Amino acid sequence: MLNFALGPVMSSDLILEVGSRQTPYFRTPEFSKVNLENEQLMKELLQASDDSRAIFLTGSGTSGMEATVMNVLNEDDKVLIVNGGGFGQRFVDLCNLHNIDCDDIKLEFGHCLTREKLFEYDGKDYTAFIVNICETSSGVYYDINLISEFCKKNNLLLIVDAVSSFLADDLNMVEHDVDVVITGSQKALACPPGIAIIVLSEDAIKRVEKNTCKSMYFDFEDMLINGIRGQTPYTPAITIILQLNARLNQLKNDGGIEAEIQRISDLAEDFRSKITEFPFVVKSNCLSNAVTTVHSKEKIEANIVEILKNEYDIWVSTARDDLSKTMLFRVGHMGDLTPKDNDTLIEALRDIQKRGLF
Ligand SMILES: *Cc1c(COP(=O)(O)O)cnc(C)c1O
């Protein structure tokens, strides 16, 4: 199996080996040490300030999104959300569910966030800003420098969902003045799904301490207190925590975040240059390095995603259904993939083309 889907992604042999071991008991000094090291390594990778904290929450990425809305925001807030697809809409739905006042910047699917569009919201009474920095449903990456500038100017708390963008695109918590970063174990961290990671700035921690969270399981304050001694209130996905530990150490030893961003960016560029031989187009000029959304020049009836999976054992992600049938699929560049794997996918596409299916 060769997996170019957008999470879970291909794990390295090391991560698979850690996953094959017996699950250890976790209320031990040894496991506390792992948790504390993971927190430190995450902060280093995001270039977070010393007084920031990282939470490892057992749940999918959405648990991190929802818990952030529940713990960091409150009913006095007025939130501005970038809404250019499925994940942006998810934050709008979460804010509505939790009675947080919000407006959304509606962007057409697949479109970039322009300065002009963003600054229509300048000088209003917002208190916080939420963005899925890579809107994975379309592959679009929103400019963090532009958003950071806007938030600083308007004194907004900045929450960045970087679930699919972390390790693929540049993100620096101090430099970009980000208060909350959310990511997950199953995207570029290339571990199985099951852990959401939330990194909080000092300002975000203050908000958590002031707010009352109406949930026992999702209570950040409880998690932060337990985290001081390297523990969690409840049983975490222990094996995934251990896999993350191996992965985070590997990243650190292999040249840190810059090296991984470069590797993913090179892989994306390699793929984007290779697909030009087909009647395909990459329409957007603001894609994340994590993903390439492939369109066709003309309508294609064949379901390429299914054909690749069933007949070539290659997995790519579906694209949003559109009536024109020209949006074909999304190819991820995260995880244990190489340019040679890109060649395998290109070879399969050549074969499908030869068969007259497009
Ligand atoms: C994958 C992803 C998530 C998390 O989705 P889950 O299915 O809950 O793990 C959240 N935000 C973005 C932008 C994502 O790409």
Short mmCIF file of C-alpha atoms and ligand atoms in Angstrom, two decimals:
data_model
loop_
_atom_site.label_atom_id
_atom_site.label_comp_id
_atom_site.label_asym_id
_atom_site.label_seq_id
_atom_site.Cartn_x
_atom_site.Cartn_y
_atom_site.Cartn_z
CA MET A 1 0.00 0.00 0.00
CA LEU A 2 1.19 3.47 -0.85
CA ASN A 3 -0.69 6.20 0.98
CA PHE A 4 -0.87 9.80 -0.29
CA ALA A 5 -4.07 10.50 1.65
CA LEU A 6 -4.29 13.52 3.94
CA GLY A 7 -4.10 11.63 7.18
CA PRO A 8 -3.42 9.10 8.41
CA VAL A 9 -0.20 9.08 6.39
CA MET A 10 2.72 6.64 5.92
CA SER A 11 4.64 6.04 9.15
CA SER A 12 8.36 5.24 9.26
CA ASP A 13 9.61 1.79 10.31
CA LEU A 14 10.65 3.22 13.66
CA ILE A 15 7.11 4.43 14.42
CA LEU A 16 5.65 1.08 13.31
CA GLU A 17 8.11 -0.75 15.56
CA VAL A 18 7.16 1.35 18.60
CA GLY A 19 3.50 0.65 17.81
CA SER A 20 4.06 -3.10 17.87
CA ARG A 21 5.23 -3.20 21.50
CA GLN A 22 3.09 -4.01 24.57
CA THR A 23 1.36 -0.93 26.00
CA PRO A 24 3.06 0.03 29.29
CA TYR A 25 1.34 1.29 32.43
CA PHE A 26 1.46 5.08 32.49
CA ARG A 27 1.44 6.34 36.06
CA THR A 28 5.19 5.97 36.24
CA PRO A 29 8.16 8.35 36.40
CA GLU A 30 9.36 6.90 33.07
CA PHE A 31 6.13 7.83 31.27
CA SER A 32 6.03 11.26 32.94
CA LYS A 33 9.49 11.86 31.52
CA VAL A 34 8.23 11.02 28.02
CA ASN A 35 5.31 13.45 28.37
CA LEU A 36 7.55 16.24 29.64
CA GLU A 37 10.01 15.66 26.81
CA ASN A 38 7.19 15.68 24.22
CA GLU A 39 5.97 19.02 25.59
CA GLN A 40 9.46 20.50 25.37
CA LEU A 41 10.04 19.17 21.84
CA MET A 42 6.70 20.51 20.56
CA LYS A 43 7.48 23.94 21.99
CA GLU A 44 10.89 23.88 20.33
CA LEU A 45 9.44 22.88 16.94
CA LEU A 46 6.92 25.71 17.07
CA GLN A 47 9.48 28.12 18.49
CA ALA A 48 7.06 28.85 21.31
CA SER A 49 8.04 31.01 24.29
CA ASP A 50 9.41 29.36 27.43
CA ASP A 51 6.26 30.05 29.42
CA SER A 52 3.94 28.48 26.84
CA ARG A 53 2.55 24.99 27.48
CA ALA A 54 1.60 22.00 25.32
CA ILE A 55 -1.35 19.71 25.94
CA PHE A 56 -1.55 16.19 24.50
CA LEU A 57 -5.26 15.39 24.35
CA THR A 58 -6.50 11.92 23.48
CA GLY A 59 -8.91 12.46 20.61
CA SER A 60 -8.81 13.29 16.91
CA GLY A 61 -7.84 16.74 15.66
CA THR A 62 -11.41 17.96 16.04
CA SER A 63 -11.25 17.28 19.79
CA GLY A 64 -8.43 19.83 19.88
CA MET A 65 -10.54 22.31 17.89
CA GLU A 66 -13.57 21.89 20.14
CA ALA A 67 -11.62 21.88 23.41
CA THR A 68 -9.86 25.09 22.33
CA VAL A 69 -13.18 26.82 21.66
CA MET A 70 -14.49 25.60 25.04
CA ASN A 71 -11.45 26.55 27.12
CA VAL A 72 -9.87 29.59 25.49
CA LEU A 73 -12.97 31.52 24.39
CA ASN A 74 -16.02 32.67 26.34
CA GLU A 75 -19.34 34.41 25.82
CA ASP A 76 -17.74 37.87 25.98
CA ASP A 77 -15.66 37.13 22.91
CA LYS A 78 -16.42 38.08 19.35
CA VAL A 79 -14.54 35.82 16.99
CA LEU A 80 -13.58 36.23 13.35
CA ILE A 81 -13.15 32.95 11.46
CA VAL A 82 -11.67 32.36 8.01
CA ASN A 83 -14.20 30.12 6.29
CA GLY A 84 -13.05 28.78 2.93
CA GLY A 85 -14.11 25.16 3.23
CA GLY A 86 -15.05 22.25 5.47
CA PHE A 87 -12.64 22.94 8.33
CA GLY A 88 -13.39 26.67 8.52
CA GLN A 89 -17.09 25.83 8.64
CA ARG A 90 -16.36 23.38 11.48
CA PHE A 91 -15.07 26.26 13.65
CA VAL A 92 -18.17 28.31 12.81
CA ASP A 93 -20.34 25.35 13.89
CA LEU A 94 -18.31 24.86 17.08
CA CYS A 95 -18.61 28.52 18.06
CA ASN A 96 -22.35 28.43 17.42
CA LEU A 97 -22.71 25.25 19.47
CA HIS A 98 -20.81 26.76 22.40
CA ASN A 99 -22.56 30.16 22.24
CA ILE A 100 -19.48 32.06 21.15
CA ASP A 101 -20.37 35.09 19.03
CA CYS A 102 -18.66 34.83 15.65
CA ASP A 103 -18.53 36.18 12.11
CA ASP A 104 -16.89 34.38 9.24
CA ILE A 105 -14.87 35.66 6.32
CA LYS A 106 -16.50 33.59 3.58
CA LEU A 107 -14.07 32.72 0.83
CA GLU A 108 -14.93 30.93 -2.34
CA PHE A 109 -13.73 27.33 -2.26
CA GLY A 110 -10.09 27.14 -3.34
CA HIS A 111 -9.50 30.89 -3.19
CA CYS A 112 -6.61 32.61 -1.38
CA LEU A 113 -7.15 35.11 1.46
CA THR A 114 -6.20 38.51 0.08
CA ARG A 115 -5.12 41.54 2.07
CA GLU A 116 -8.04 43.45 0.61
CA LYS A 117 -10.59 40.87 1.79
CA LEU A 118 -9.05 40.54 5.25
CA PHE A 119 -8.81 44.28 5.91
CA GLU A 120 -12.54 44.69 5.28
CA TYR A 121 -12.71 43.46 8.88
CA ASP A 122 -10.13 45.92 10.21
CA GLY A 123 -11.00 48.18 13.16
CA LYS A 124 -14.10 46.26 14.27
CA ASP A 125 -14.91 44.94 17.75
CA TYR A 126 -13.48 41.43 17.40
CA THR A 127 -11.49 39.87 20.23
CA ALA A 128 -10.17 36.68 18.62
CA PHE A 129 -9.30 35.24 15.22
CA ILE A 130 -9.44 31.61 14.13
CA VAL A 131 -7.89 30.16 11.00
CA ASN A 132 -7.22 26.68 9.65
CA ILE A 133 -3.92 27.85 8.23
CA CYS A 134 -4.13 25.06 5.66
CA GLU A 135 -7.81 24.55 4.74
CA THR A 136 -7.24 20.88 3.98
CA SER A 137 -10.52 20.45 2.09
CA SER A 138 -9.20 22.64 -0.73
CA GLY A 139 -5.45 22.55 0.06
CA VAL A 140 -5.36 26.34 0.31
CA TYR A 141 -2.78 27.89 2.66
CA TYR A 142 -3.56 31.27 4.17
CA ASP A 143 -0.69 33.72 4.58
CA ILE A 144 0.39 33.59 8.23
CA ASN A 145 2.38 36.83 7.93
CA LEU A 146 -0.66 38.71 6.67
CA ILE A 147 -2.92 37.24 9.37
CA SER A 148 -0.36 37.88 12.07
CA GLU A 149 -0.04 41.53 10.99
CA PHE A 150 -3.84 41.92 11.02
CA CYS A 151 -4.18 40.34 14.48
CA LYS A 152 -1.39 42.44 15.98
CA LYS A 153 -2.94 45.62 14.56
CA ASN A 154 -6.38 44.72 15.94
CA ASN A 155 -5.08 43.21 19.17
CA LEU A 156 -6.75 39.85 18.51
CA LEU A 157 -6.04 36.54 20.16
CA LEU A 158 -4.84 34.30 17.32
CA ILE A 159 -5.86 30.63 17.19
CA VAL A 160 -4.24 28.61 14.40
CA ASP A 161 -5.44 25.16 13.41
CA ALA A 162 -2.25 23.79 11.88
CA VAL A 163 -3.37 20.17 11.95
CA SER A 164 -2.33 19.57 8.35
CA SER A 165 0.17 22.43 8.02
CA PHE A 166 2.47 21.82 10.99
CA LEU A 167 5.87 20.59 9.68
CA ALA A 168 4.83 21.43 6.10
CA ASP A 169 4.66 25.24 6.24
CA ASP A 170 6.56 27.76 8.33
CA LEU A 171 4.98 28.59 11.70
CA ASN A 172 6.68 30.40 14.56
CA MET A 173 4.55 31.10 17.62
CA VAL A 174 6.60 34.02 18.92
CA GLU A 175 7.37 35.67 15.60
CA HIS A 176 3.82 35.28 14.28
CA ASP A 177 2.37 36.12 17.70
CA VAL A 178 0.18 33.01 17.75
CA ASP A 179 -1.69 32.22 21.00
CA VAL A 180 -2.92 28.72 20.26
CA VAL A 181 -1.64 26.14 17.78
CA ILE A 182 -3.64 22.97 17.26
CA THR A 183 -2.23 19.93 15.51
CA GLY A 184 -2.73 16.17 15.46
CA SER A 185 -0.76 12.95 15.49
CA GLN A 186 -1.90 11.63 12.12
CA LYS A 187 -0.84 14.33 9.66
CA ALA A 188 2.81 15.35 9.16
CA LEU A 189 3.69 13.90 12.56
CA ALA A 190 3.07 10.60 10.76
CA CYS A 191 1.78 8.61 13.73
CA PRO A 192 -1.62 6.91 14.01
CA PRO A 193 -4.64 9.13 14.76
CA GLY A 194 -5.60 9.58 18.39
CA ILE A 195 -3.73 12.55 19.87
CA ALA A 196 -4.53 16.22 19.37
CA ILE A 197 -1.76 18.60 20.42
CA ILE A 198 -2.61 22.09 21.61
CA VAL A 199 0.17 24.59 22.35
CA LEU A 200 -0.90 27.61 24.41
CA SER A 201 0.87 30.96 24.81
CA GLU A 202 1.02 32.66 28.20
CA ASP A 203 -1.99 34.83 27.24
CA ALA A 204 -3.98 31.78 26.21
CA ILE A 205 -3.11 30.05 29.50
CA LYS A 206 -4.39 33.10 31.41
CA ARG A 207 -7.68 32.84 29.52
CA VAL A 208 -7.94 29.12 30.31
CA GLU A 209 -7.40 29.85 34.00
CA LYS A 210 -10.06 32.57 34.01
CA ASN A 211 -12.68 30.58 32.08
CA THR A 212 -14.82 27.81 33.55
CA CYS A 213 -14.93 24.84 31.21
CA LYS A 214 -18.23 22.98 31.31
CA SER A 215 -16.67 19.62 30.59
CA MET A 216 -14.79 17.17 32.74
CA TYR A 217 -12.85 15.41 29.98
CA PHE A 218 -11.99 18.50 27.94
CA ASP A 219 -10.87 20.71 30.84
CA PHE A 220 -7.54 22.32 29.83
CA GLU A 221 -6.91 23.69 33.32
CA ASP A 222 -7.00 20.18 34.75
CA MET A 223 -4.69 18.99 31.96
CA LEU A 224 -2.23 21.84 32.54
CA ILE A 225 -2.03 21.12 36.28
CA ASN A 226 -1.48 17.39 35.67
CA GLY A 227 0.99 18.19 32.92
CA ILE A 228 3.35 19.94 35.33
CA ARG A 229 4.31 16.49 36.66
CA GLY A 230 4.15 14.94 33.17
CA GLN A 231 0.79 13.28 33.62
CA THR A 232 -2.76 13.48 32.22
CA PRO A 233 -6.05 13.39 34.19
CA TYR A 234 -7.21 10.24 32.34
CA THR A 235 -5.63 7.34 30.44
CA PRO A 236 -4.05 8.74 27.27
CA ALA A 237 -3.43 6.91 23.99
CA ILE A 238 -0.17 5.69 25.54
CA THR A 239 1.28 3.98 22.48
CA ILE A 240 0.72 7.03 20.30
CA ILE A 241 2.41 9.22 22.95
CA LEU A 242 5.41 6.88 22.74
CA GLN A 243 5.34 6.98 18.94
CA LEU A 244 5.19 10.78 19.04
CA ASN A 245 8.19 10.76 21.34
CA ALA A 246 10.19 8.71 18.84
CA ARG A 247 9.05 10.92 15.97
CA LEU A 248 9.73 14.24 17.73
CA ASN A 249 13.22 13.10 18.70
CA GLN A 250 13.81 11.91 15.15
CA LEU A 251 12.76 15.31 13.79
CA LYS A 252 15.05 17.09 16.20
CA ASN A 253 18.02 14.88 15.31
CA ASP A 254 17.35 15.08 11.56
CA GLY A 255 17.78 18.85 11.33
CA GLY A 256 14.68 20.15 13.07
CA ILE A 257 11.59 21.75 11.61
CA GLU A 258 13.38 23.58 8.78
CA ALA A 259 14.67 20.30 7.36
CA GLU A 260 11.23 18.66 7.48
CA ILE A 261 9.49 21.67 5.90
CA GLN A 262 12.13 21.66 3.17
CA ARG A 263 11.69 17.92 2.58
CA ILE A 264 7.88 18.20 2.31
CA SER A 265 8.12 21.31 0.14
CA ASP A 266 10.60 19.58 -2.23
CA LEU A 267 8.30 16.56 -2.44
CA ALA A 268 5.31 18.79 -3.29
CA GLU A 269 7.31 20.63 -5.94
CA ASP A 270 8.54 17.34 -7.41
CA PHE A 271 4.96 16.06 -7.70
CA ARG A 272 3.61 19.33 -9.11
CA SER A 273 6.29 19.37 -11.81
CA LYS A 274 5.70 15.73 -12.72
CA ILE A 275 1.92 15.96 -13.23
CA THR A 276 2.31 18.58 -15.95
CA GLU A 277 2.58 15.74 -18.51
CA PHE A 278 -1.14 15.00 -17.95
CA PRO A 279 -4.15 17.10 -18.95
CA PHE A 280 -4.30 18.22 -15.32
CA VAL A 281 -3.96 21.61 -13.67
CA VAL A 282 -3.06 22.86 -10.23
CA LYS A 283 -5.29 25.93 -10.11
CA SER A 284 -4.34 27.58 -6.86
CA ASN A 285 -1.23 29.68 -6.31
CA CYS A 286 -1.60 29.54 -2.53
CA LEU A 287 -1.43 25.81 -1.81
CA SER A 288 0.11 24.43 1.35
CA ASN A 289 3.23 22.30 0.92
CA ALA A 290 1.22 19.54 2.59
CA VAL A 291 -1.19 18.93 -0.27
CA THR A 292 -1.74 19.31 -4.00
CA THR A 293 -5.31 19.57 -5.26
CA VAL A 294 -5.43 18.29 -8.82
CA HIS A 295 -8.00 19.46 -11.37
CA SER A 296 -8.47 18.18 -14.89
CA LYS A 297 -8.75 20.41 -17.93
CA GLU A 298 -11.91 18.64 -19.05
CA LYS A 299 -14.66 16.62 -17.41
CA ILE A 300 -13.57 13.10 -16.47
CA GLU A 301 -16.16 10.39 -15.77
CA ALA A 302 -13.78 7.75 -14.37
CA ASN A 303 -13.34 7.76 -10.59
CA ILE A 304 -9.55 7.99 -10.43
CA VAL A 305 -9.46 7.78 -6.61
CA GLU A 306 -11.24 4.40 -6.68
CA ILE A 307 -9.23 3.09 -9.62
CA LEU A 308 -5.93 3.99 -7.93
CA LYS A 309 -7.01 2.31 -4.69
CA ASN A 310 -8.59 -0.84 -6.12
CA GLU A 311 -6.27 -1.53 -9.02
CA TYR A 312 -2.93 0.00 -8.03
CA ASP A 313 -3.05 -0.09 -4.21
CA ILE A 314 -2.33 3.66 -4.12
CA TRP A 315 -4.40 5.91 -1.89
CA VAL A 316 -5.10 9.56 -2.58
CA SER A 317 -7.81 11.72 -1.00
CA THR A 318 -11.07 12.52 -2.72
CA ALA A 319 -11.76 16.06 -3.81
CA ARG A 320 -15.00 17.85 -3.07
CA ASP A 321 -17.80 16.68 -5.35
CA ASP A 322 -18.33 19.29 -7.96
CA LEU A 323 -20.72 19.23 -10.84
CA SER A 324 -18.09 20.09 -13.40
CA LYS A 325 -16.22 16.84 -12.55
CA THR A 326 -12.94 18.61 -13.10
CA MET A 327 -11.74 18.55 -9.49
CA LEU A 328 -10.11 15.16 -9.33
CA PHE A 329 -8.26 14.38 -6.12
CA ARG A 330 -5.92 15.65 -3.42
CA VAL A 331 -2.42 14.27 -3.01
CA GLY A 332 -0.70 14.60 0.36
CA HIS A 333 3.03 15.14 0.75
CA MET A 334 3.22 14.42 4.47
CA GLY A 335 4.74 11.41 6.17
CA ASP A 336 7.19 8.76 5.05
CA LEU A 337 7.10 9.45 1.29
CA THR A 338 9.92 10.00 -1.22
CA PRO A 339 10.24 11.32 -4.82
CA LYS A 340 10.38 7.64 -5.84
CA ASP A 341 6.89 7.19 -4.38
CA ASN A 342 5.77 10.17 -6.49
CA ASP A 343 7.14 8.29 -9.53
CA THR A 344 5.07 5.23 -8.61
CA LEU A 345 1.93 7.37 -8.52
CA ILE A 346 2.83 9.07 -11.84
CA GLU A 347 3.47 5.64 -13.39
CA ALA A 348 0.00 4.46 -12.28
CA LEU A 349 -1.60 7.61 -13.72
CA ARG A 350 0.22 6.98 -17.02
CA ASP A 351 -1.22 3.48 -17.08
CA ILE A 352 -4.75 4.74 -16.39
CA GLN A 353 -4.29 7.27 -19.18
CA LYS A 354 -3.05 4.53 -21.55
CA ARG A 355 -6.21 2.58 -20.78
CA GLY A 356 -8.17 5.52 -22.15
CA LEU A 357 -9.85 6.39 -18.86
CA PHE A 358 -8.89 10.06 -19.17
C1 LIG B 1 -7.28 16.65 9.61
C2 LIG B 1 -7.65 17.99 10.10
C3 LIG B 1 -8.30 18.19 11.33
C4 LIG B 1 -8.65 17.07 12.25
O1 LIG B 1 -9.58 16.18 11.76
P1 LIG B 1 -9.91 14.88 12.59
O2 LIG B 1 -10.60 14.02 11.61
O3 LIG B 1 -10.79 15.29 13.71
O4 LIG B 1 -8.60 14.33 13.08
C5 LIG B 1 -8.56 19.48 11.73
N1 LIG B 1 -8.23 20.53 10.98
C6 LIG B 1 -7.61 20.39 9.80
C7 LIG B 1 -7.26 21.61 9.03
C8 LIG B 1 -7.31 19.12 9.33
O5 LIG B 1 -6.69 18.98 8.14
#
